[in-house]
PDB file of C-alpha atoms in Angstrom:
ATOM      1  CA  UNK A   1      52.751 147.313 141.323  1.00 51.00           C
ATOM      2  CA  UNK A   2      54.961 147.407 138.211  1.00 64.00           C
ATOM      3  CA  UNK A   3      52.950 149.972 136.143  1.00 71.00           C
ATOM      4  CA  UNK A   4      52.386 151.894 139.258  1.00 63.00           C
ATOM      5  CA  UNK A   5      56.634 152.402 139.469  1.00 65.00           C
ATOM      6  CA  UNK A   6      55.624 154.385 136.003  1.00 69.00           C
ATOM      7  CA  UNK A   7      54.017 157.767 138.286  1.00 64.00           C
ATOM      8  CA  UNK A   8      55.274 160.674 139.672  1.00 70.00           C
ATOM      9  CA  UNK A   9      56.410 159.966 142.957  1.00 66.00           C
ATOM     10  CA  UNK A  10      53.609 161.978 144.846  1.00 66.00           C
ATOM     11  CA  UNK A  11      50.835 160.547 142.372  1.00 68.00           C
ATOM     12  CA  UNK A  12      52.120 157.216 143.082  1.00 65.00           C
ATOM     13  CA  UNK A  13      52.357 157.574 146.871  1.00 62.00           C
ATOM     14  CA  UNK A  14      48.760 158.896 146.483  1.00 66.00           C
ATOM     15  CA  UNK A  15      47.534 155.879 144.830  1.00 67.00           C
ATOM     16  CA  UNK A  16      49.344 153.063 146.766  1.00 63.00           C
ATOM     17  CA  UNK A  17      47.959 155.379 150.959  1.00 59.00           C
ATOM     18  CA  UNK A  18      44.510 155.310 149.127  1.00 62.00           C
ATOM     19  CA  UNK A  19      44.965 151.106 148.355  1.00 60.00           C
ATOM     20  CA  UNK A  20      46.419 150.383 151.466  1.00 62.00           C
ATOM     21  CA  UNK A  21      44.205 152.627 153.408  1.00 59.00           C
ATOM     22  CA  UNK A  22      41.873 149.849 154.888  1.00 65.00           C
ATOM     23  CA  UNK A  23      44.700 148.133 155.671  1.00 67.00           C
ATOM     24  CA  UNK A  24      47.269 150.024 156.931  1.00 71.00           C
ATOM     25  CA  UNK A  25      45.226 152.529 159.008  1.00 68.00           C
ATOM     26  CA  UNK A  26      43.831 150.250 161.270  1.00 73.00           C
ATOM     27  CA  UNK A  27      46.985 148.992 162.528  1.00 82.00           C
ATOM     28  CA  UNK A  28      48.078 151.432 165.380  1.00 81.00           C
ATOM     29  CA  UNK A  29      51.834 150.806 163.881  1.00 80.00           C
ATOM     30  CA  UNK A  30      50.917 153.051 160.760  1.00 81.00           C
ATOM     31  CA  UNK A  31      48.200 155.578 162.373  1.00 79.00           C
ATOM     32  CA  UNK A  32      51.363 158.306 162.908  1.00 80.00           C
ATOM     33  CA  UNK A  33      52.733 157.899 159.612  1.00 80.00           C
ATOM     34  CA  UNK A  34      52.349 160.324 156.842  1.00 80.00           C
ATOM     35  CA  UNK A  35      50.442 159.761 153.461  1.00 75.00           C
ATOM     36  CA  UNK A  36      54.428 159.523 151.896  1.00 78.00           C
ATOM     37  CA  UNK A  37      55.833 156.878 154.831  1.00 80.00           C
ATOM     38  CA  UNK A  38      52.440 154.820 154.443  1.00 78.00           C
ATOM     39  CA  UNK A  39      52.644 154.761 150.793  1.00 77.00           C
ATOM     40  CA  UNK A  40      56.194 153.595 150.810  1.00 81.00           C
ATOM     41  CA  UNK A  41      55.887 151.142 153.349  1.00 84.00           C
ATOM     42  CA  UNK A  42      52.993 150.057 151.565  1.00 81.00           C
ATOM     43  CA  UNK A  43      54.539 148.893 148.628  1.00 81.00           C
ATOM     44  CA  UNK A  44      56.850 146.597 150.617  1.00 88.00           C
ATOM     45  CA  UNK A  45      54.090 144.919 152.539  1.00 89.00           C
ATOM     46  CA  UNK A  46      52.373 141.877 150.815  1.00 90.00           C
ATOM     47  CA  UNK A  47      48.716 141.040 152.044  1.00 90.00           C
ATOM     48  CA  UNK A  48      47.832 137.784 152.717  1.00 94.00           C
ATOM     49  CA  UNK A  49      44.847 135.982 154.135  1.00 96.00           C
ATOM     50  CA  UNK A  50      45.188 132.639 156.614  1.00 97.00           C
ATOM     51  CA  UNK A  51      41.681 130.448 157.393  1.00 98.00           C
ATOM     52  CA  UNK A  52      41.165 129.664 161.080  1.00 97.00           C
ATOM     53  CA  UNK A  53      43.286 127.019 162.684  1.00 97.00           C
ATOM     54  CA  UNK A  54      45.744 127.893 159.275  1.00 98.00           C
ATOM     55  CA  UNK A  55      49.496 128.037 160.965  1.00 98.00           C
ATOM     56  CA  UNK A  56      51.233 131.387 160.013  1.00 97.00           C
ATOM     57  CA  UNK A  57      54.203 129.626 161.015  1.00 97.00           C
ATOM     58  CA  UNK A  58      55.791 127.091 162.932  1.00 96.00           C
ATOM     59  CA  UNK A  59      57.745 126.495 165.801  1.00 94.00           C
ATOM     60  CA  UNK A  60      61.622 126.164 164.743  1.00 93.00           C
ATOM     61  CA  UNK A  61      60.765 127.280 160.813  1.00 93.00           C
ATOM     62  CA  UNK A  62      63.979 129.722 159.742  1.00 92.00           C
ATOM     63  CA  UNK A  63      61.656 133.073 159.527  1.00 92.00           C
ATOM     64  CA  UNK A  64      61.983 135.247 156.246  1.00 93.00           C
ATOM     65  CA  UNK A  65      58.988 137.506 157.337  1.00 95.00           C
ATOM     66  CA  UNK A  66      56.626 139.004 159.675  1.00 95.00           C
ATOM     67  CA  UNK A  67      53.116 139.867 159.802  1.00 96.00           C
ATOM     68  CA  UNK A  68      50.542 142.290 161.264  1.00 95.00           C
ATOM     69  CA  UNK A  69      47.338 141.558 161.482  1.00 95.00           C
ATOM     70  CA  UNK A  70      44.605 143.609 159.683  1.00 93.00           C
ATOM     71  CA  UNK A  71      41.460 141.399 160.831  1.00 94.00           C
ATOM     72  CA  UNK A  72      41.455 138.342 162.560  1.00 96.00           C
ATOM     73  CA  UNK A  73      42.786 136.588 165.890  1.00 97.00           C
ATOM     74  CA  UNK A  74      45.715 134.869 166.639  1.00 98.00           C
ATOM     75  CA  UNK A  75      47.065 132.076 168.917  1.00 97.00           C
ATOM     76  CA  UNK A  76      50.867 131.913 169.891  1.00 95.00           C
ATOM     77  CA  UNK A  77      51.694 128.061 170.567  1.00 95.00           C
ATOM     78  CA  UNK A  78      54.685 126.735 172.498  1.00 93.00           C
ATOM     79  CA  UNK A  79      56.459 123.469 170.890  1.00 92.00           C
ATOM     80  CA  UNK A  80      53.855 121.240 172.380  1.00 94.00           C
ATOM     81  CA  UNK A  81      51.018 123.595 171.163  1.00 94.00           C
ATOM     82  CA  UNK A  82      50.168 124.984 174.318  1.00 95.00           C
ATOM     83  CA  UNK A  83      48.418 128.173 173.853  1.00 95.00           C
ATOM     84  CA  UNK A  84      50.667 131.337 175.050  1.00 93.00           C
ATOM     85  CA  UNK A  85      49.272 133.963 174.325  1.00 93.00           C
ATOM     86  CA  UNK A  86      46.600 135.609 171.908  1.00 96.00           C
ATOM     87  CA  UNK A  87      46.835 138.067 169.268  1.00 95.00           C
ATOM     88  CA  UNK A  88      44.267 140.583 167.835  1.00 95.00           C
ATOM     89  CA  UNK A  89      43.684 142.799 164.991  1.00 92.00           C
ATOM     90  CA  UNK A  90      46.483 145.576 164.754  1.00 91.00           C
ATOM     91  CA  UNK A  91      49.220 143.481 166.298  1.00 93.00           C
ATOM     92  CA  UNK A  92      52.584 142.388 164.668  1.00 93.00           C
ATOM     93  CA  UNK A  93      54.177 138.705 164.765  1.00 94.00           C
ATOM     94  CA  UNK A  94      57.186 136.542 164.089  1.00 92.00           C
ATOM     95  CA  UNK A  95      59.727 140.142 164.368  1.00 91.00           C
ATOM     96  CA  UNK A  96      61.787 138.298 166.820  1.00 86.00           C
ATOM     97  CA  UNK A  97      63.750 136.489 164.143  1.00 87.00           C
ATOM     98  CA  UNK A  98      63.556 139.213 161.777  1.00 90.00           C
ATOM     99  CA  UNK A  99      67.280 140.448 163.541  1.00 85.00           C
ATOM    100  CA  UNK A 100      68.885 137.161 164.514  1.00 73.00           C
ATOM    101  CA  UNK A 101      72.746 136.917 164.363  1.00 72.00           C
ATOM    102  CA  UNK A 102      72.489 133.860 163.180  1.00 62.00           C
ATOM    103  CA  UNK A 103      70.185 131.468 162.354  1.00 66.00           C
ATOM    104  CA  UNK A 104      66.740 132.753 162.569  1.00 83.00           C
ATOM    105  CA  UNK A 105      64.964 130.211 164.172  1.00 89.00           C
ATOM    106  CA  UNK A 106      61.539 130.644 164.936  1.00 90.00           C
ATOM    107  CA  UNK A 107      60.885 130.552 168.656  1.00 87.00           C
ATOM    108  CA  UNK A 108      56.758 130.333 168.800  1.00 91.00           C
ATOM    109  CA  UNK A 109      53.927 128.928 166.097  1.00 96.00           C
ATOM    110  CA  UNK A 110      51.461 130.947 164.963  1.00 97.00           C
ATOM    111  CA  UNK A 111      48.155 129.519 164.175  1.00 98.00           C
ATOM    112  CA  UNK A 112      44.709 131.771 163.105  1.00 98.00           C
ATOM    113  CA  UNK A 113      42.009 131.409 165.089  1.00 97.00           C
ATOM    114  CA  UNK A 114      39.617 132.927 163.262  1.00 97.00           C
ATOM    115  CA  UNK A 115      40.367 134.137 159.845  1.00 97.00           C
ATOM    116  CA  UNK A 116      42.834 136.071 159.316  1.00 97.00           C
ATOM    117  CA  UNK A 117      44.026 139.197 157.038  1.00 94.00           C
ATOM    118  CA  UNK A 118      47.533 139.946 157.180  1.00 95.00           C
ATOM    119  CA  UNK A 119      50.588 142.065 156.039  1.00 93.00           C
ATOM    120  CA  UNK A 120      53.186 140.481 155.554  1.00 95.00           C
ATOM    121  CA  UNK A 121      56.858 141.919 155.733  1.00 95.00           C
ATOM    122  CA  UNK A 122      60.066 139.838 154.050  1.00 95.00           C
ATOM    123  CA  UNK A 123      63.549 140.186 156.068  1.00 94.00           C
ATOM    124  CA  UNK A 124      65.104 141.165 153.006  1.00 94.00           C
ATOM    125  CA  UNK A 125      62.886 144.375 152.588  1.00 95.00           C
ATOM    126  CA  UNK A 126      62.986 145.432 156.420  1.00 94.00           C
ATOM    127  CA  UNK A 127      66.793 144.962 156.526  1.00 93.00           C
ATOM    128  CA  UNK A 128      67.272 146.612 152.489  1.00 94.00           C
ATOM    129  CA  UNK A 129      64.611 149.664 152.566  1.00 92.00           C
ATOM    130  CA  UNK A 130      62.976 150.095 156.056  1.00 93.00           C
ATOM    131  CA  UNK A 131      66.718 150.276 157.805  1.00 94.00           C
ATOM    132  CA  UNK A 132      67.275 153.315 154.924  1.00 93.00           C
ATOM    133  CA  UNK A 133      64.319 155.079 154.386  1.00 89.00           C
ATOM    134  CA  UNK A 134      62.456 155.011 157.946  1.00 89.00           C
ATOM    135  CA  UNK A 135      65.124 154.053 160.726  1.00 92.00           C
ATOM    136  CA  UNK A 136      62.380 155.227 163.250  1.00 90.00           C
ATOM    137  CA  UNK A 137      60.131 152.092 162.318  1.00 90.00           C
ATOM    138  CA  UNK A 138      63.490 149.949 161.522  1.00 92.00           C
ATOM    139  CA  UNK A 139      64.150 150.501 165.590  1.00 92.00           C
ATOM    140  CA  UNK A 140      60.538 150.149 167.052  1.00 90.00           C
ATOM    141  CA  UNK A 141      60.569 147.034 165.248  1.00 91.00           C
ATOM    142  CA  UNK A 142      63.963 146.244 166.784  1.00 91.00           C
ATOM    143  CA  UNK A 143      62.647 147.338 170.174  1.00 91.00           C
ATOM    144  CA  UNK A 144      59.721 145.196 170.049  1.00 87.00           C
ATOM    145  CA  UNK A 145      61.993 142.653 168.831  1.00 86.00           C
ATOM    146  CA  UNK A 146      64.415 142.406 171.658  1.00 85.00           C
ATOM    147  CA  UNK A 147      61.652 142.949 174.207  1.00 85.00           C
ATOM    148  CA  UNK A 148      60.115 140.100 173.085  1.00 76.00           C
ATOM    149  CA  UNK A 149      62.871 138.027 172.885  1.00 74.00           C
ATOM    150  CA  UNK A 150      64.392 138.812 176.391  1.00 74.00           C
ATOM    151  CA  UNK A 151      60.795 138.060 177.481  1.00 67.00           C
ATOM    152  CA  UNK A 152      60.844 134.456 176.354  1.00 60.00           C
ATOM    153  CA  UNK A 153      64.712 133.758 177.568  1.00 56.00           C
ATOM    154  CA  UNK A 154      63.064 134.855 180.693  1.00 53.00           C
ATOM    155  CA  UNK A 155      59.973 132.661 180.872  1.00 57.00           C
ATOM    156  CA  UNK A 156      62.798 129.667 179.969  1.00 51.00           C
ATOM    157  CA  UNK A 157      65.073 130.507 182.692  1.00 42.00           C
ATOM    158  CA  UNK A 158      61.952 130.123 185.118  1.00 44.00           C
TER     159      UNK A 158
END
C-alpha cells in the first residue's frame, strides 16, 4: 500500500473500501462502519488464507494477532485437541490475548476446517491506531475480549 499513502486522503480511502469491499463487508463487525472507518481499518488488516486442518494458532503460542474470518470454518481445540467450539464466516478469533497484562498466552488452538480466508489484525496496530482513531471498535473488541475470557476461567473453575 506504499504508493497508495501518495493520494488524497478521500481518494485513497475510496480506493482501499472498494479493495477491501469483499472482504470487509461480509463480516457483520464492519457492516456499520463508514466508507472512511472501513478504509482505514482496512489498511491495517492483512489478508491471509489457511488450508483445512491448517492451525491458525496454537494452544499456549504468545499471540501478536487476531483474525476474522472472511470465508471458511473454524474449529476451537482445547490442549488435548478436543473440539470446543466452531467458528464460521464473519466471526473474529484469538482477541483474548490481544489485551493481556502480561504475557499473552494463547488460551485455545485454532485449526481451519475447511479453507479458510482471513483478516488478520497485529497487537501492535490495534493497541497503536485502532485505540486512537476508532475507540468504539478498540472497546467492542475489548468487550468481546473479556467476555470471552471470563467465559473460559469459568468453564475451568467447573
Amino acid at each position: 500500500h506504499n504508493c497508495l499513502g501518495l493520494l488524497p486522503r478521500v481518494l485513497y480511502n475510496q480506493v482501499m473500501d472498494n479493495l477491501l469491499s469483499d472482504e470487509i463487508n461480509c463480516i457483520p463487525f464492519f457492516e456499520k462502519l463508514d466508507s472512511d472507518c472501513r478504509a482505514r481499518m482496512g489498511s491495517l488488516l492483512r489478508p491471509c488464507t489457511f488450508q483445512a486442518r491448517e492451525y491458525v494458532f496454537h494452544c499456549l503460542d504468545i499471540g501478536t494477532e487476531m483474525y476474522w474470518i472472511v470465508k471458511g470454518d473454524c474449529e476451537i481445540l482445547d490442549l488435548e485437541g478436543n473440539i470446543l467450539a466452531r467458528q464460521k464466516e464473519g466471526s473474529m478469533l484469538g482477541e483474548a490475548c490481544m489485551f493481556a497484562e502480561s504475557v499473552p498466552i494463547r488460551y485455545t488452538s485454532v485449526r481451519a476446517k475447511t479453507t479458510c480466508e482471513m483478516l488478520e489484525l497485529r497487537r501492535e496496530d490495534l493497541h497503536t491506531y485502532v485505540k486512537h482513531w476508532f475507540p468504539d471498535i478498540y472497546q467492542t473488541i475489548l468487550d468481546v475480549s473479556m467476555e470471552r475470557v471470563q467465559h473460559v476461567q469459568a468453564d475451568e473453575l467447573l
